[in-house]
mmCIF file of C-alpha atoms and ligand atoms in Angstrom:
data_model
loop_
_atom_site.group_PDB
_atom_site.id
_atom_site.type_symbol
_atom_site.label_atom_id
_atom_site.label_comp_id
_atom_site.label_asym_id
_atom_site.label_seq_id
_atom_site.Cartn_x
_atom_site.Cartn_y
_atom_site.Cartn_z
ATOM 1 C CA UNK A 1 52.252 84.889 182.185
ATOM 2 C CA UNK A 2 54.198 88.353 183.162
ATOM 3 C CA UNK A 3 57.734 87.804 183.558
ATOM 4 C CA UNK A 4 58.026 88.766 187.395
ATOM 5 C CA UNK A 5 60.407 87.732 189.423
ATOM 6 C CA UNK A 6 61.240 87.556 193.177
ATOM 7 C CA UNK A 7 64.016 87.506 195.059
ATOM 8 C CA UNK A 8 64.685 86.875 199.470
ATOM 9 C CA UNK A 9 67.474 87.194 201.157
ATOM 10 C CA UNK A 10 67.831 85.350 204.831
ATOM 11 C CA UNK A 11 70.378 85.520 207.353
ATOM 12 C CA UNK A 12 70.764 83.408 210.609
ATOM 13 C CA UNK A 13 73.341 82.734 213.130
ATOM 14 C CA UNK A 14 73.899 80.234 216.441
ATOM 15 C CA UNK A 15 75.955 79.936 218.960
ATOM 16 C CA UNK A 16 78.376 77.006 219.247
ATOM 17 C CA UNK A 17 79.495 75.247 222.572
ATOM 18 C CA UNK A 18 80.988 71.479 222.824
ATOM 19 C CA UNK A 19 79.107 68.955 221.899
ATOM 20 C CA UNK A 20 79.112 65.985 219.336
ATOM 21 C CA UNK A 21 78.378 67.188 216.017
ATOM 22 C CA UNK A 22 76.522 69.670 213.918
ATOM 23 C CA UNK A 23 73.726 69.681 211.160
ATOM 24 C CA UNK A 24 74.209 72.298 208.379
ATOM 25 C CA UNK A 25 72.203 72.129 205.030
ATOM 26 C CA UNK A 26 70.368 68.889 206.393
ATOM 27 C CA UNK A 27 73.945 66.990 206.623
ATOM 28 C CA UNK A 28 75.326 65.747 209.553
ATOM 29 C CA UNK A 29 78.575 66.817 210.224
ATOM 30 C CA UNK A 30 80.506 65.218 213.231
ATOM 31 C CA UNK A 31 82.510 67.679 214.799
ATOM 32 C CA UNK A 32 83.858 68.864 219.281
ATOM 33 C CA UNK A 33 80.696 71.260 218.977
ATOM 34 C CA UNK A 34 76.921 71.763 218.520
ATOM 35 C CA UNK A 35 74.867 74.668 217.646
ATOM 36 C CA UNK A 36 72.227 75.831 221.024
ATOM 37 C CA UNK A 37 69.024 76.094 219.427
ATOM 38 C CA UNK A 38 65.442 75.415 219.869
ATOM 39 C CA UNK A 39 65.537 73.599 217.139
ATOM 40 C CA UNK A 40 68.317 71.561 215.152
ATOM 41 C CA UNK A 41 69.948 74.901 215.010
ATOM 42 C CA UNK A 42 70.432 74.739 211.402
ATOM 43 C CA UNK A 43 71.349 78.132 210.277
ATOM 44 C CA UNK A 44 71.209 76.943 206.407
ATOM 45 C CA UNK A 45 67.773 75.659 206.340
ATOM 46 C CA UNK A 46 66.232 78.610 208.853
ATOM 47 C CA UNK A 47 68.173 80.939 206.371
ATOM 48 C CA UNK A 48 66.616 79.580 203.548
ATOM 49 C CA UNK A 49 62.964 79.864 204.992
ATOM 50 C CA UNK A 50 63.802 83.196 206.054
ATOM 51 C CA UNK A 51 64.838 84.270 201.493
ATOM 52 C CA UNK A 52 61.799 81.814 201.126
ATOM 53 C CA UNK A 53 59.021 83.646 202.721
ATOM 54 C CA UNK A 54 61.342 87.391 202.119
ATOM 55 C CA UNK A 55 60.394 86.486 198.577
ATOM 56 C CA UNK A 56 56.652 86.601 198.704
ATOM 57 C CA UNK A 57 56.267 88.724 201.576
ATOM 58 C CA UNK A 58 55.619 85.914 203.582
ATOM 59 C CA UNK A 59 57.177 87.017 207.173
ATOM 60 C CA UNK A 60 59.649 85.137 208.934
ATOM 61 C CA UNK A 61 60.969 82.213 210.874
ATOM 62 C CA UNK A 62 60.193 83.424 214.250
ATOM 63 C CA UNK A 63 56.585 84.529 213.303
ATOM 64 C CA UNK A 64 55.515 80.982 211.530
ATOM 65 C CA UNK A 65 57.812 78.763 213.972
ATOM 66 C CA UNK A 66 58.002 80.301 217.423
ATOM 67 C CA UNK A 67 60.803 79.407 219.594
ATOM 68 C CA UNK A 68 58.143 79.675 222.847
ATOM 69 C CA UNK A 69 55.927 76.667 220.604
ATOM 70 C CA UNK A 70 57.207 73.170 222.363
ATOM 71 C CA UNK A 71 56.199 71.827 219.310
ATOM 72 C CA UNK A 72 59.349 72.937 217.657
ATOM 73 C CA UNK A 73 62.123 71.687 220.692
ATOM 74 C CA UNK A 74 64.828 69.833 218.577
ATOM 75 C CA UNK A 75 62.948 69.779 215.378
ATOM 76 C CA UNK A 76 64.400 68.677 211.919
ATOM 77 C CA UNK A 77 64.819 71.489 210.203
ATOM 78 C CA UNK A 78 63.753 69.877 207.029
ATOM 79 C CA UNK A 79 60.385 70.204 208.247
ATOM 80 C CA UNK A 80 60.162 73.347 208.095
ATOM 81 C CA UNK A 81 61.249 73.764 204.983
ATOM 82 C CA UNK A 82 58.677 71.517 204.010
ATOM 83 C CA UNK A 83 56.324 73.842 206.041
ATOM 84 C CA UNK A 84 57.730 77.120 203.883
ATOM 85 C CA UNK A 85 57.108 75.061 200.422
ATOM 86 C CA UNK A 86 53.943 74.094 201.334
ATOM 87 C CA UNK A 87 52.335 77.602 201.809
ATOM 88 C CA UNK A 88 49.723 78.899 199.913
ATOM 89 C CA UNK A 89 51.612 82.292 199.255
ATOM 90 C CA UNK A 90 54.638 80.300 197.491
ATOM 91 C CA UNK A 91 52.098 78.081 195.253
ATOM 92 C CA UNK A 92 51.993 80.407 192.498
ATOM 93 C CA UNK A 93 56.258 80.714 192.169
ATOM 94 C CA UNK A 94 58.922 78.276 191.430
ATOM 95 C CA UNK A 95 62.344 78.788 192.842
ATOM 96 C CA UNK A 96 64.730 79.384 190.014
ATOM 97 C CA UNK A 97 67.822 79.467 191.996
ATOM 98 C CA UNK A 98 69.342 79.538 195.323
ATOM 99 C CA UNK A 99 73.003 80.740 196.898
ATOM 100 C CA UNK A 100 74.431 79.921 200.137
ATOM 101 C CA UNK A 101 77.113 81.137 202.641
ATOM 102 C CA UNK A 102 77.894 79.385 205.479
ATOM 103 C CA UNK A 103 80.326 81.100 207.887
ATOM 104 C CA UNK A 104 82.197 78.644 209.912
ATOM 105 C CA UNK A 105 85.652 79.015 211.723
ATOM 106 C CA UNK A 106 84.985 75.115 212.826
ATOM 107 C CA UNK A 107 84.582 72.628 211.756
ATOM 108 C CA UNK A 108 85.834 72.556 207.867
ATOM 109 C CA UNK A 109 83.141 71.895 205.722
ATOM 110 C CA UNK A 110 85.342 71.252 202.121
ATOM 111 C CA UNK A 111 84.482 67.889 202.578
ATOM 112 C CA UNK A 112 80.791 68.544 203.269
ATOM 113 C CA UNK A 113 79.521 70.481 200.424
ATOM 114 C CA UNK A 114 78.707 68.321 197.590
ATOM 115 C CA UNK A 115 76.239 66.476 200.199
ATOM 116 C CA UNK A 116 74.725 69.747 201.575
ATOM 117 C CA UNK A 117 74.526 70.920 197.518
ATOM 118 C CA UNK A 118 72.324 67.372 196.937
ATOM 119 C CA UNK A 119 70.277 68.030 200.361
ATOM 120 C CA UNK A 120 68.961 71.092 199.243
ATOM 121 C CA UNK A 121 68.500 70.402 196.017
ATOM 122 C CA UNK A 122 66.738 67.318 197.284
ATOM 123 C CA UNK A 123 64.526 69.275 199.618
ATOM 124 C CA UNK A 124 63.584 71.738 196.764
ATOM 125 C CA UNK A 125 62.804 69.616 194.630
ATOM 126 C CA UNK A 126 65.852 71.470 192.539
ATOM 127 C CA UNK A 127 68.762 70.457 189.942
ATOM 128 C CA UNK A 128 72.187 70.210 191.585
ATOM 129 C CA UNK A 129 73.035 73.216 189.068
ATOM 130 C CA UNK A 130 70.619 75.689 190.978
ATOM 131 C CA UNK A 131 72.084 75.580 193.838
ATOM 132 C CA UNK A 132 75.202 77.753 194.955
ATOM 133 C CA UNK A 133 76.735 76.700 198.373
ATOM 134 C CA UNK A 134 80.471 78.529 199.591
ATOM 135 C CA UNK A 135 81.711 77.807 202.416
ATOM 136 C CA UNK A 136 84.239 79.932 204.081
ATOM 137 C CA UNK A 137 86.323 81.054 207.741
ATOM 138 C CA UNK A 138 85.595 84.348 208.807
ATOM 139 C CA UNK A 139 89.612 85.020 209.043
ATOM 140 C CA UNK A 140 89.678 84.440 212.808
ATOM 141 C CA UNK A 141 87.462 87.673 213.117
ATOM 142 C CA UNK A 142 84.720 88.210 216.084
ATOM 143 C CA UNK A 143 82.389 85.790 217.344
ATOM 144 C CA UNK A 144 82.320 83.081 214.270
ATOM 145 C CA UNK A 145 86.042 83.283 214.062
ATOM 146 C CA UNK A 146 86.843 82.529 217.657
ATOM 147 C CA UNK A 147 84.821 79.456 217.153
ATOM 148 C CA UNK A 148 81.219 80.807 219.116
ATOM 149 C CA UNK A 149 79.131 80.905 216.346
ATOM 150 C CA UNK A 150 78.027 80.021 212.436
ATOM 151 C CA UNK A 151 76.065 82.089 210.243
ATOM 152 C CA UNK A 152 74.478 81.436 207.142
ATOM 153 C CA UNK A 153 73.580 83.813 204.019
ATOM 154 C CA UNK A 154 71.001 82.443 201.178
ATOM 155 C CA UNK A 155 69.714 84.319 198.040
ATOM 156 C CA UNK A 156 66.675 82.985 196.372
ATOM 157 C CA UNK A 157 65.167 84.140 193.218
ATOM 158 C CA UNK A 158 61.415 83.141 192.204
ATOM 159 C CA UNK A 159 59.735 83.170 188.856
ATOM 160 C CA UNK A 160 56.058 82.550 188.224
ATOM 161 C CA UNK A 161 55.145 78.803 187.830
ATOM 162 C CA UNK A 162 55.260 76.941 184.329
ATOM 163 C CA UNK A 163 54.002 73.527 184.026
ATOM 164 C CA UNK A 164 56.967 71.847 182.548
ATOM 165 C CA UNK A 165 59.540 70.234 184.769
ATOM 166 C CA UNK A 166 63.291 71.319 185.145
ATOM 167 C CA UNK A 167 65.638 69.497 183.114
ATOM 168 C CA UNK A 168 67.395 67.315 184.941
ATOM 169 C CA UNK A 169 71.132 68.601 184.431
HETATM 170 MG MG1 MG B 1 67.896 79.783 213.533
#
């Protein structure tokens, strides 16, 4: 076993417009807005598939999920997550760790972090520990700070698979 390592970067960002809540990291987050999408519109989870498949050369969102497919209208981003995991070209790493930005002017998300942490680390298949999630304004600044948008930022970082489990700390 060499002692190569990976590491993705992905980036996403949607526009905001009233409405009656948000989803962010898989969470629900109740809120005067909601994010126009194809899908759920959350920019954590298509981030993360984005540093997912960055890692192993894999592509991108748009190329393995089309918006122009009907088959992903309104979709649970989970899913696709699930998708991402489940790809041949990711079977031979194991995610080591993960950080996340989320960019929001609106709503606050304090309050909404430890559940997104658990989400992911849920979805992953992770310790709490491995994952890294800030949340922050963008100082009333350009689209995201007038309230039109959120972005998301995640890091990844791959090493080749071992058979032992994580520890569970
Ligand atoms: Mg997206």
């Amino acid at each position: 076993m060499d002692a190569e390592f990976r590491t993705g970067i992905g980036y996403d960002i949607h526009r905001l417009e009233a409405g009656a809540g948000i989803v962010l990291a898989g969470v629900t987050v109740p809120c005067a807005y909601r994010l126009i999408a194809h899908s759920d519109g959350d920019v954590v989870l298509h981030a993360l598939c984005d540093a997912l498949l960055g890692a192993v050369g894999g592509g991108d969102i748009g190329e393995l999920f089309p918006d122009s497919d009907p088959r992903h209208a309104g979709r649970d981003s989970s899913e696709l997550i699930r998708e991402v995991l489940a790809l041949p070209l990711l079977k031979p790493w194991r995610l080591c760790n993960l950080d996340i930005n989320i960019i929001a002017q609106e709503p606050r998300l304090t309050a909404y972090k430890p559940q997104m942490r658990e989400r992911i680390a849920e979805l992953l298949h992770l310790p709490i520990s491995r994952v890294g999630l800030k949340a922050r304004t963008n100082e009333g600044l350009d689209a995201v700070g007038e309230c039109r948008a959120i972005q998301a930022q995640v890091v990844v970082l791959l090493h080749p698979l071992r058979m032992q489990p994580w520890p569970k700390s």
